[in-house]
CSV table of C-alpha atoms in Angstrom, one decimal:
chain,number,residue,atom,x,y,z
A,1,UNK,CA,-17.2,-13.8,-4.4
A,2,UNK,CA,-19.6,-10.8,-4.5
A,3,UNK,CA,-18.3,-8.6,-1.2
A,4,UNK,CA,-21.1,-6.0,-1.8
A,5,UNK,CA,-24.1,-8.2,-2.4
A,6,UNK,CA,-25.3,-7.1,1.1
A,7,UNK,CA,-28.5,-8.5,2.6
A,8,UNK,CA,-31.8,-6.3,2.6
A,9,UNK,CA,-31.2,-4.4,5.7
A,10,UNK,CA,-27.4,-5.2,6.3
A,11,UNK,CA,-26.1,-2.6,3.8
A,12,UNK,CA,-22.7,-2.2,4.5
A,13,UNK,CA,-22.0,-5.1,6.4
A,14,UNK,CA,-19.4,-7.9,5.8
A,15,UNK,CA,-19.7,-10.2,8.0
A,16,UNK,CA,-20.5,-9.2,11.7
A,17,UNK,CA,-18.0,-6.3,10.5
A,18,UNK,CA,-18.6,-2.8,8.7
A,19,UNK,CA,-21.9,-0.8,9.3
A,20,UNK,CA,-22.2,2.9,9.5
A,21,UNK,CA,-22.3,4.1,13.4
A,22,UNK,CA,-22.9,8.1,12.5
A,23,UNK,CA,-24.2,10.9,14.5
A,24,UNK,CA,-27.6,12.2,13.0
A,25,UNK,CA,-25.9,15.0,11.4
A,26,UNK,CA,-24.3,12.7,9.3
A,27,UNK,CA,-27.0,10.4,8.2
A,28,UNK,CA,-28.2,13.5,4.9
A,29,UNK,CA,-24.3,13.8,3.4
A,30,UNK,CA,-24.0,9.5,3.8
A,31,UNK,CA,-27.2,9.1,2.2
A,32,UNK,CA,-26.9,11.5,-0.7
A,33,UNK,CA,-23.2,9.7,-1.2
A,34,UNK,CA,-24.8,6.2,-1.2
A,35,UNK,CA,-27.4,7.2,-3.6
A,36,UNK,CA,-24.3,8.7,-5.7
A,37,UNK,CA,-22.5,5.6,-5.7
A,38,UNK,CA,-25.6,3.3,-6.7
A,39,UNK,CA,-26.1,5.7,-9.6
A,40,UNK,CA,-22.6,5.3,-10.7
A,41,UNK,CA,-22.3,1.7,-10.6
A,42,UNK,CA,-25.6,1.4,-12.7
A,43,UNK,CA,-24.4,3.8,-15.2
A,44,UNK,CA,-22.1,1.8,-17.9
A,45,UNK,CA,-20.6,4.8,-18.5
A,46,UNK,CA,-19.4,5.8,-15.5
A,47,UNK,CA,-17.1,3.1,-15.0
A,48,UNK,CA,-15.9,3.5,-19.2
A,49,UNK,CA,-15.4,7.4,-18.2
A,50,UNK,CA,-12.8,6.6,-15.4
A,51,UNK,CA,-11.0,3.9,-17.0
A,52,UNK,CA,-10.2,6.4,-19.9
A,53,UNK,CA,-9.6,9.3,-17.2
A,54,UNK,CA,-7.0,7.4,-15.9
A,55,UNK,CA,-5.7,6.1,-18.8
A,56,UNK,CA,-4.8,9.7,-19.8
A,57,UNK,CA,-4.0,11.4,-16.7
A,58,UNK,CA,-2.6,8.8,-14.6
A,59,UNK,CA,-0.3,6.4,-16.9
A,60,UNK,CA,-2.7,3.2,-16.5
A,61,UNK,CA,-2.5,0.2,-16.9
A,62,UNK,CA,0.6,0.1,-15.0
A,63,UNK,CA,2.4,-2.8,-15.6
A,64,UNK,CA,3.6,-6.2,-14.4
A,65,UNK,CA,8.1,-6.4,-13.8
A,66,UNK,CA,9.6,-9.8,-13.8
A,67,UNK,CA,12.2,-9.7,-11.1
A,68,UNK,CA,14.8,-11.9,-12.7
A,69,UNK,CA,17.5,-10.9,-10.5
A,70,UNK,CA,15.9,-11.6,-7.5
A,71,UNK,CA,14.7,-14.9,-8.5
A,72,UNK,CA,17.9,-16.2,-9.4
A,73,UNK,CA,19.4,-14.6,-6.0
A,74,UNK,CA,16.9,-16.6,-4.0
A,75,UNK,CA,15.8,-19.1,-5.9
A,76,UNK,CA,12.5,-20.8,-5.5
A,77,UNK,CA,9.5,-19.2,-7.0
A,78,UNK,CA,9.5,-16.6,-9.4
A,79,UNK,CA,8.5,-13.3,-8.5
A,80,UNK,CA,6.3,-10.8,-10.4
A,81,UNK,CA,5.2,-6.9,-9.2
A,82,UNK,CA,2.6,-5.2,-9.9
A,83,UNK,CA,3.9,-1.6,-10.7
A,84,UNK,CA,1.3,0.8,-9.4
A,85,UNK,CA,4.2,3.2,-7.7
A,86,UNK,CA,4.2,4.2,-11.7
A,87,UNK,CA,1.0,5.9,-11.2
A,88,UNK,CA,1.0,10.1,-11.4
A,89,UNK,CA,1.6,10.8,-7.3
A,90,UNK,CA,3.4,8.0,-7.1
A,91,UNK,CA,1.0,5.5,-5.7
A,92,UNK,CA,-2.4,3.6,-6.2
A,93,UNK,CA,-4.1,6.8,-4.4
A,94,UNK,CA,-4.8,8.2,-7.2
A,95,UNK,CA,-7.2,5.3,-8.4
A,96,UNK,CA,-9.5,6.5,-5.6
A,97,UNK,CA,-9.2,9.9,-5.8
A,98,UNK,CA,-9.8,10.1,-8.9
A,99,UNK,CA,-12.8,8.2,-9.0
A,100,UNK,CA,-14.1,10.1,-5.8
A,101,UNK,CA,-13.6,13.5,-7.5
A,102,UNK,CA,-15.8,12.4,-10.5
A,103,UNK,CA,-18.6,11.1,-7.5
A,104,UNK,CA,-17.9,15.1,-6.3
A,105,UNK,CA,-18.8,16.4,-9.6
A,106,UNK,CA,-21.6,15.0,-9.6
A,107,UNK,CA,-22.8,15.9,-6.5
A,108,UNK,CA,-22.2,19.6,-7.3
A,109,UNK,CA,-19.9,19.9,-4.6
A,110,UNK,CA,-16.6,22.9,-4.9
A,111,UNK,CA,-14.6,22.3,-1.6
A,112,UNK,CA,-12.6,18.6,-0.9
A,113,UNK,CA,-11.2,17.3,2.8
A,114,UNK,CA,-9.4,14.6,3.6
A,115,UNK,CA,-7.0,13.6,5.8
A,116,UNK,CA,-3.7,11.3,5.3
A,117,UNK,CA,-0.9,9.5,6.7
A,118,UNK,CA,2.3,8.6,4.4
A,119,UNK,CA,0.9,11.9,2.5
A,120,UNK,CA,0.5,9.7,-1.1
A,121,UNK,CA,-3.4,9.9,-0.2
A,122,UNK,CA,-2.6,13.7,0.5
A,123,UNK,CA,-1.1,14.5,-2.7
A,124,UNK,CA,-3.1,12.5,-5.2
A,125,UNK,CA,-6.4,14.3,-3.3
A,126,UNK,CA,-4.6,17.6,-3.8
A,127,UNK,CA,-3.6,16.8,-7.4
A,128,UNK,CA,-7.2,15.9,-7.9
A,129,UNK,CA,-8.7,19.2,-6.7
A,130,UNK,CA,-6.3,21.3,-8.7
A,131,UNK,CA,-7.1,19.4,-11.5
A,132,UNK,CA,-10.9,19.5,-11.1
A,133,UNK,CA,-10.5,23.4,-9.3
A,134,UNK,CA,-11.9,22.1,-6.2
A,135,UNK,CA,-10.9,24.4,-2.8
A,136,UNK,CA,-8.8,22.1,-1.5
A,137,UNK,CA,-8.2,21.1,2.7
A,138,UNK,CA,-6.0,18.1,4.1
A,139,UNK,CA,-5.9,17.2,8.1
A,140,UNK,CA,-2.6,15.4,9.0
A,141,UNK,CA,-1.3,14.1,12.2
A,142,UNK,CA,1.3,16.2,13.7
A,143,UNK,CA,3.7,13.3,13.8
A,144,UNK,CA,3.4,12.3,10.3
A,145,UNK,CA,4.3,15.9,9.0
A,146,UNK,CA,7.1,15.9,10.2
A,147,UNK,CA,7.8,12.4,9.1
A,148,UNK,CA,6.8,13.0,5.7
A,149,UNK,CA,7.9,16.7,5.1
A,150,UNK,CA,8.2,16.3,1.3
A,151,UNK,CA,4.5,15.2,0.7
A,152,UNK,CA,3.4,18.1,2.8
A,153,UNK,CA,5.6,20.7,0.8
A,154,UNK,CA,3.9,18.9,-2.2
A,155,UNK,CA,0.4,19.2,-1.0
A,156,UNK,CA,0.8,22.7,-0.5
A,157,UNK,CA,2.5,23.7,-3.8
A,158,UNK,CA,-0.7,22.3,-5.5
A,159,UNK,CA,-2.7,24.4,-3.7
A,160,UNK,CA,-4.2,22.6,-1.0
A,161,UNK,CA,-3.8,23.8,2.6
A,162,UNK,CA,-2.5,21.2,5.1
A,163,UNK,CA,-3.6,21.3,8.7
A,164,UNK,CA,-1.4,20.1,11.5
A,165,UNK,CA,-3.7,18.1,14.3
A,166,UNK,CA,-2.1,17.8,17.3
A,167,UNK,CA,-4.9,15.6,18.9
A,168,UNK,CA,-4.4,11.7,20.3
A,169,UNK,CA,-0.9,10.3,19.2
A,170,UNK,CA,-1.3,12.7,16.3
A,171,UNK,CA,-1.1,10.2,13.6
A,172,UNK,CA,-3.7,9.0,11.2
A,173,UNK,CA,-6.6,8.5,13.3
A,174,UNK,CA,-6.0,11.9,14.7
A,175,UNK,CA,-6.5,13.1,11.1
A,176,UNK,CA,-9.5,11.3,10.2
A,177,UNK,CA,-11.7,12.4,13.4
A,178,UNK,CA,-10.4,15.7,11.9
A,179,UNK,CA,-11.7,15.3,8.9
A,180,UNK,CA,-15.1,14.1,9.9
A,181,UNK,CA,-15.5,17.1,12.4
A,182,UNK,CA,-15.3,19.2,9.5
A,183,UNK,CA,-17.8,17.2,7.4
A,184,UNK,CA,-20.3,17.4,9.7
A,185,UNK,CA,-20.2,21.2,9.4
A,186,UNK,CA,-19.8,22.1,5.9
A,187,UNK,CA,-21.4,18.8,4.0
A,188,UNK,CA,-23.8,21.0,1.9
A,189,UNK,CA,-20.8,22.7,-0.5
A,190,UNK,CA,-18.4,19.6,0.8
A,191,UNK,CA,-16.7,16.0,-0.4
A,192,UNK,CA,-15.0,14.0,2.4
A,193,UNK,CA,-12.3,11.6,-0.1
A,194,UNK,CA,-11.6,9.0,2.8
A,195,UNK,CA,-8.7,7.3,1.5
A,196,UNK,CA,-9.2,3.7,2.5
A,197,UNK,CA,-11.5,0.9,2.8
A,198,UNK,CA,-12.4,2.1,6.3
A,199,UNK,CA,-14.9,4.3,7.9
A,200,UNK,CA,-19.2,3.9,7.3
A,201,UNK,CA,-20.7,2.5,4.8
A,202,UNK,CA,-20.3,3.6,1.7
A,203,UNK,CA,-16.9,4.3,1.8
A,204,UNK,CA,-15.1,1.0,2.2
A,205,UNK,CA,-17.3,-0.5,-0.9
A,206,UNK,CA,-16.4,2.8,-3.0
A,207,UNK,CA,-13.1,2.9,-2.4
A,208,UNK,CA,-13.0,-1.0,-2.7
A,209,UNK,CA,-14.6,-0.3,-6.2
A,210,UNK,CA,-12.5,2.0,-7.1
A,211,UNK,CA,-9.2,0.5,-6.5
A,212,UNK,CA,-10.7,-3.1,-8.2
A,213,UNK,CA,-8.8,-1.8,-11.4
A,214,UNK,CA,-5.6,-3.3,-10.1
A,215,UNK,CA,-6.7,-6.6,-9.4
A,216,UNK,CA,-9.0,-6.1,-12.7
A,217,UNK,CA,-5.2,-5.0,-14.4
A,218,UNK,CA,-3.0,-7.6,-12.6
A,219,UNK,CA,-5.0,-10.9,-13.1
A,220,UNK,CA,-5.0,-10.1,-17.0
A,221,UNK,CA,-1.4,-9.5,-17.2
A,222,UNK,CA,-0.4,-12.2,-15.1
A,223,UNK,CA,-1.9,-14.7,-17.6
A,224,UNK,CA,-0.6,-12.7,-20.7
A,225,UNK,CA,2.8,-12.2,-19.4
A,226,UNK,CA,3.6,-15.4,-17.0
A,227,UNK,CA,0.8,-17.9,-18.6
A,228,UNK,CA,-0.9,-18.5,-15.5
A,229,UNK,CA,-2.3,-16.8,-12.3
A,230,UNK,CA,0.2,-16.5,-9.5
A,231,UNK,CA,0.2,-18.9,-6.5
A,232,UNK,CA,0.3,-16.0,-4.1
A,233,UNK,CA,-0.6,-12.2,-4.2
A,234,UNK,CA,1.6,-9.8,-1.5
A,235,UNK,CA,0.0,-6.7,-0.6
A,236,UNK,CA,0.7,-4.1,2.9
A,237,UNK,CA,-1.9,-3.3,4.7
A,238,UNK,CA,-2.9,-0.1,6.9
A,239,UNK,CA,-6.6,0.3,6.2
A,240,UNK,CA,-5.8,-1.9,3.6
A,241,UNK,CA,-6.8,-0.3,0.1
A,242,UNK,CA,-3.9,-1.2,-2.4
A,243,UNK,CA,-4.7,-4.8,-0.8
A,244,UNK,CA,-8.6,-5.3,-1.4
A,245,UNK,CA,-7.9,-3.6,-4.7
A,246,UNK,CA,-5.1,-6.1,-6.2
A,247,UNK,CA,-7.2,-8.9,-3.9
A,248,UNK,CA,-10.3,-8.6,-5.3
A,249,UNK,CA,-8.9,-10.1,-9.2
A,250,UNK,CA,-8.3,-13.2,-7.7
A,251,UNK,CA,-10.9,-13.8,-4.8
A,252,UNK,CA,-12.3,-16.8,-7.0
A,253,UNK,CA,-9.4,-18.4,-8.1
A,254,UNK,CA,-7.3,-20.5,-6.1
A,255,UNK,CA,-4.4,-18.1,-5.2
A,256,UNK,CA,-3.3,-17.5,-1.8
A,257,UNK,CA,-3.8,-13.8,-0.9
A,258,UNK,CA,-1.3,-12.7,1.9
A,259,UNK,CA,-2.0,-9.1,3.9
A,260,UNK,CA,0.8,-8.1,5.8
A,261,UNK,CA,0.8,-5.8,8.8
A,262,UNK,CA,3.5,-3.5,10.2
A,263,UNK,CA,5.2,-5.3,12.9
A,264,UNK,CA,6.8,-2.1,13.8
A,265,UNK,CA,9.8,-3.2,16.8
A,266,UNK,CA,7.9,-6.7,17.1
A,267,UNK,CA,4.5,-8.1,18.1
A,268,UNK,CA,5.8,-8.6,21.6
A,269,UNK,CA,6.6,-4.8,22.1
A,270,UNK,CA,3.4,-2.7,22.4
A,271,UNK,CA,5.2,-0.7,19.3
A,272,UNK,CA,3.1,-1.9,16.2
A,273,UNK,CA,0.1,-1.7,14.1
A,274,UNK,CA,-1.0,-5.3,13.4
A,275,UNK,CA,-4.5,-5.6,14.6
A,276,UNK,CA,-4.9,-9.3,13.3
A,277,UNK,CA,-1.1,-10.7,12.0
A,278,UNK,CA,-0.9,-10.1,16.4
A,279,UNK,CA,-3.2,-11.4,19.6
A,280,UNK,CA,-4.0,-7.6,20.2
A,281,UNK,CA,-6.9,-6.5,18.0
A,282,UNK,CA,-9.9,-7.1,19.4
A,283,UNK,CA,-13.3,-6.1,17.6
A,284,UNK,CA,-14.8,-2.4,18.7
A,285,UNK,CA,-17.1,0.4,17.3
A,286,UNK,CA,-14.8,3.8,16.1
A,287,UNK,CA,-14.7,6.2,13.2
A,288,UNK,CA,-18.1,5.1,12.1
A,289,UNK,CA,-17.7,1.2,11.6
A,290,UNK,CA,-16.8,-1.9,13.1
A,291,UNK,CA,-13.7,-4.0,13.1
A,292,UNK,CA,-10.5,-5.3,14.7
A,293,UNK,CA,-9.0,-2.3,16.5
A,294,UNK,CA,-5.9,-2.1,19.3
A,295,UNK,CA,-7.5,-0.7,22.0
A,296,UNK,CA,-7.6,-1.3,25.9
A,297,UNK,CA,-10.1,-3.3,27.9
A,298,UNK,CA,-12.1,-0.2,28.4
A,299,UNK,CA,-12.1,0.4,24.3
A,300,UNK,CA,-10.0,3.3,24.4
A,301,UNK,CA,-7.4,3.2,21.3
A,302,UNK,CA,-4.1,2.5,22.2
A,303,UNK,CA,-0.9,4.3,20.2
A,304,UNK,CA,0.5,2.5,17.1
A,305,UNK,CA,3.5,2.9,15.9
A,306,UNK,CA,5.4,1.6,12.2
A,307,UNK,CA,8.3,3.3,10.1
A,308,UNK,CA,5.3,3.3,8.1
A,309,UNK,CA,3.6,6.1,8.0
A,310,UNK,CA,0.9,4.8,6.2
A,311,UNK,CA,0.3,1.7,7.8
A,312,UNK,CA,0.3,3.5,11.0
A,313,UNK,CA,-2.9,3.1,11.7
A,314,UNK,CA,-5.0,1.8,14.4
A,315,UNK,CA,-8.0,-0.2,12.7
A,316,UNK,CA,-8.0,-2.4,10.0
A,317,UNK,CA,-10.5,-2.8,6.8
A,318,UNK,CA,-13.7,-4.4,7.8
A,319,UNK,CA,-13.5,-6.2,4.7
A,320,UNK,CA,-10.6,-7.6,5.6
A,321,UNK,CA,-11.5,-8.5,9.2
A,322,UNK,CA,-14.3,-10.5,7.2
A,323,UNK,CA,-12.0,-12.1,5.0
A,324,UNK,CA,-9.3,-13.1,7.4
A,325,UNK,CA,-12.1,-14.2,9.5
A,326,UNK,CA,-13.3,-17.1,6.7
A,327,UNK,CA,-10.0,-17.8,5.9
A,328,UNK,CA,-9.8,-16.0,2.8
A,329,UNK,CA,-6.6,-14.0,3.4
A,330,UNK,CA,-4.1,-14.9,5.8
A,331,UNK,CA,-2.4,-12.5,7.8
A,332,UNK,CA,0.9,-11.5,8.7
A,333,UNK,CA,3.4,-9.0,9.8
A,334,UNK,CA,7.2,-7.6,9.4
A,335,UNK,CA,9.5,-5.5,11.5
A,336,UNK,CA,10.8,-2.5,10.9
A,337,UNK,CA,14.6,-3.9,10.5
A,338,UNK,CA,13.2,-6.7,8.0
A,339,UNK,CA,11.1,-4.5,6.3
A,340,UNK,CA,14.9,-2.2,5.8
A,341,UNK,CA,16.6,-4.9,4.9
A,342,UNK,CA,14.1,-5.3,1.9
A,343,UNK,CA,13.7,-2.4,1.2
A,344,UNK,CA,17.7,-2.2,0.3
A,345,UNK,CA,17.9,-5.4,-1.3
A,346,UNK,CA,15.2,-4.7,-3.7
A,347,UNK,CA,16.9,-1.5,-4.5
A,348,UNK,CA,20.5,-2.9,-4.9
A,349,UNK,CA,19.2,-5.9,-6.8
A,350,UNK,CA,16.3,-4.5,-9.1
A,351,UNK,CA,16.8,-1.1,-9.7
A,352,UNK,CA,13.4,-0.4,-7.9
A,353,UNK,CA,12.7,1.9,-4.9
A,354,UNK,CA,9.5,0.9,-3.3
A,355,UNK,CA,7.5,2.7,-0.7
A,356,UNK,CA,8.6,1.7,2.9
A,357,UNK,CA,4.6,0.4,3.0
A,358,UNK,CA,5.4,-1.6,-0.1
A,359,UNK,CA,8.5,-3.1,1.4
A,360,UNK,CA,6.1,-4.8,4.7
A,361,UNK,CA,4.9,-6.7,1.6
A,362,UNK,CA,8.5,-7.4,0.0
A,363,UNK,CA,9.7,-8.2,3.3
A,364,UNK,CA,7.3,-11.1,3.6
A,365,UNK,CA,7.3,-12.7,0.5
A,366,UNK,CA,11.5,-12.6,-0.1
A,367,UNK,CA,11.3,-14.8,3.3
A,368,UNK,CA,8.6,-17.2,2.1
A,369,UNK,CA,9.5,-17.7,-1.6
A,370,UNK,CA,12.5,-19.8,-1.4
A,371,UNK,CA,10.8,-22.4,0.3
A,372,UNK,CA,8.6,-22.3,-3.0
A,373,UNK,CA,9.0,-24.6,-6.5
A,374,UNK,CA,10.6,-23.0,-9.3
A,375,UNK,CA,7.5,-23.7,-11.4
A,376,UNK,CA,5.5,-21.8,-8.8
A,377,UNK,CA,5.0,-17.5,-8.7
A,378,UNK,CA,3.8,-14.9,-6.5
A,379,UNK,CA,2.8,-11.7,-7.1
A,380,UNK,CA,3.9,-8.6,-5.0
A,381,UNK,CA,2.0,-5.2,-5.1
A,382,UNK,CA,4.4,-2.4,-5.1
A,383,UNK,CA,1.9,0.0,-3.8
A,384,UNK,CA,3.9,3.4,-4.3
A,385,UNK,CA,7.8,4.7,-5.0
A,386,UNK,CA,9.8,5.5,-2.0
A,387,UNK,CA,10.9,8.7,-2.7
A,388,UNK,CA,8.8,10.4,-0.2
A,389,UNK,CA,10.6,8.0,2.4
A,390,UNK,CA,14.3,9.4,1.7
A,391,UNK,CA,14.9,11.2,5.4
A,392,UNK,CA,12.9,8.1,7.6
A,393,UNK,CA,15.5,5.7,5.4
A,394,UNK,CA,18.8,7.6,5.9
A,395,UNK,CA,17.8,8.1,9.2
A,396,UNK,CA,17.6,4.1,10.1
A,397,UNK,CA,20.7,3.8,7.9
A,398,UNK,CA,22.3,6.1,9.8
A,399,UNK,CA,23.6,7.4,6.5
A,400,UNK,CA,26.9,9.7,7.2
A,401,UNK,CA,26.9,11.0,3.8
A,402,UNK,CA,23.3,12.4,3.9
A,403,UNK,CA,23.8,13.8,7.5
A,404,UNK,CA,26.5,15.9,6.5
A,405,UNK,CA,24.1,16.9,3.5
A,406,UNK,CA,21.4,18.0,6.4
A,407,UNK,CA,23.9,19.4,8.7
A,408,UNK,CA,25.3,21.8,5.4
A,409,UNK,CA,21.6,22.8,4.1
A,410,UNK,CA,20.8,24.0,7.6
A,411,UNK,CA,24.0,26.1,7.7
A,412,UNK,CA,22.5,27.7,4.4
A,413,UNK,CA,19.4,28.3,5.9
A,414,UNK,CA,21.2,30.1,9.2
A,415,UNK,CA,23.2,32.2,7.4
């Protein structure tokens, strides 16, 4: 299945879904980055130079964990994970940013924006300007700074200078109408690296591209390491990037792919972000494309909500509202107490520490896979480490220990 094979005049469409609904202003910077992108797909060296980049810089491939313990504590199928929290920055952002920053240099650009969530997408971008010596700037929803203090602290020690919006419900979409505010101004010296497959055309097919390497990675290893492709492939999804990139190995074969959604405090509260796992999305025109949104009758977005921050997020990939649309990924959701409980038994029974966006997909598939044969396998993406999620976890766990810890450190800082 070719996703970007777009008829003549339907650039950037999948489906009914994708398009590029820009001001005029726009329509010079979105052109010149098109053009960019065609360029580099044509160039067989392009692709050769950021394979090695990352091979060097960013630890890649990552690798493919057997979860032995696990599979003999459920039983059923046998579960594999794709390791991409082993990335540098701790996540598959990096793929992307990376990529994108070689796309800047091309373009001759010196100054990056770009706007995050969790704050991985933040810190690989800031990574990637420092090392490229790009000026660096970062919009962020006021919400999810102070959810994700660490990332932001991180962002800044590499140089980058993080801006607080305070717009909306001053989460991710918050940060992203930020971000393009400030495109539209200073596009001539400036590269917007949007960090998922959302927004116009061409970012959902760059970043799609960009992050194909783990699905590219993952289908090779699963043959090498467990003799055969798995029956299912996990992934979260927010926009859904580390999804369409571990997806898009196994589109043609006959593997179930699985996108799961933050079901935040359930799909009957009005506290969630599932846009198609839930009866709420319906299709709209926002942020410069078009897809299944959760938004009122009058199309005004409504506030999402996850322990999540990066799944947070009020519209889904059009890619993936074309693919769940055919049939070709099926969609689901987990709370925020099952997606906890994962998240702690993965820990206490692997050794592993996934990203509270990574444990949506854990969630899911430790429900589903003892119902499976013992001959059968699935494939979970561990999208990033959950290190940045230490206070928003001992918080839920209502962790005496680490409370005291915060109740002593702010004594220091008083006295």
């Amino acid at each position: 299945m070719d996703l970007f094979k777009f008829e003549h005049g339907r650039e950037g469409y999948y489906g009914e879904f994708g398009g590029a609904f820009i001001p005029e202003i726009l329509r010079s910077p979105i052109m010149e980055l098109r053009q960019a992108l065609q360029a580099a797909k044509d160039d067989p060296t392009f692709w050769s130079e950021f394979v090695a980049l990352m091979k060097t810089y960013s630890g890649r491939p990552t690798p493919i964990t057997y979860l032995e313990n696990l599979t003999k504590y459920l039983g059923g199928g046998r579960i594999y994970v794709k390791r991409e929290d082993l990335n540098h920055t701790g996540a598959h952002k990096v793929n992307n940013v990376m990529g994108q920053g070689l796309i800047a240099k091309r373009l001759g650009k010196t100054r990056i924006i770009a706007e995050t969530g969790a704050g991985q997408h933040g810190v690989a971008t800031a990574t990637m300007a420092a090392r490229f010596g790009f000026e660096c700037v970062i919009y962020m929803g006021e919400e999810d700074v102070r959810r994700q203090r660490p990332n932001v602290f991180w962002m800044e020690q590499l140089g980058a200078q993080v801006v607080p919006v305070r717009d909306g419900s001053k989460t991710l979409k918050d940060a992203i109408n930020e971000a393009m505010r400030d495109w539209v101004t200073n596009f001539d010296t400036t590269h917007y690296v949007l960090g998922t497959v959302c927004g116009p055309h061409p970012f959902p097919e760059m970043v799609a591209w960009f992050q194909s390497i783990i699905g590219r990675e993952a289908r090779e290893q699963m043959i090498q390491i467990a003799g055969e492709l798995p029956c299912r492939v996990y992934a979260c999804v927010g926009g859904g990037s580390n999804a369409i990139g571990i997806f898009q190995g196994f589109l043609d074969d006959p593997v179930e792919l699985v996108a799961v959604e933050a079901g935040g405090k359930g799909l009957q509260s009005s506290k969630h972000a599932a846009r198609l796992a839930s009866n709420h999305g319906s299709v709209g025109v926002a942020q410069g494309y078009k897809t299944y949104f959760l938004q009122n009758e009058d199309g005004q977005m409504l506030d999402t909500y996850s322990v999540a921050a990066g799944l947070d997020y009020i519209g889904v990939s059009p890619i993936f509202s074309y693919l769940a649309q055919i049939g070709r990924v099926r969609f689901e959701a987990a709370t925020d107490e099952e997606v906890v409980a994962a998240f702690q038994l993965v820990m206490k029974k692997e050794g592993l520490i996934p990203a509270l966006e990574s444990a949506h997909a854990f969630a899911l598939a430790l429900k589903e896979v003892p119902k499976m044969k013992p001959e059968e396998t699935i494939l979970i993406n561990q999208s990033g480490r959950g290190d940045k999620d230490i206070f928003t976890v001992a918080e839920a766990l209502s962790d005496k220990n680490w409370k005291e810890f915060i109740k002593q450190r702010a004594k220091n800082y008083e006295s």
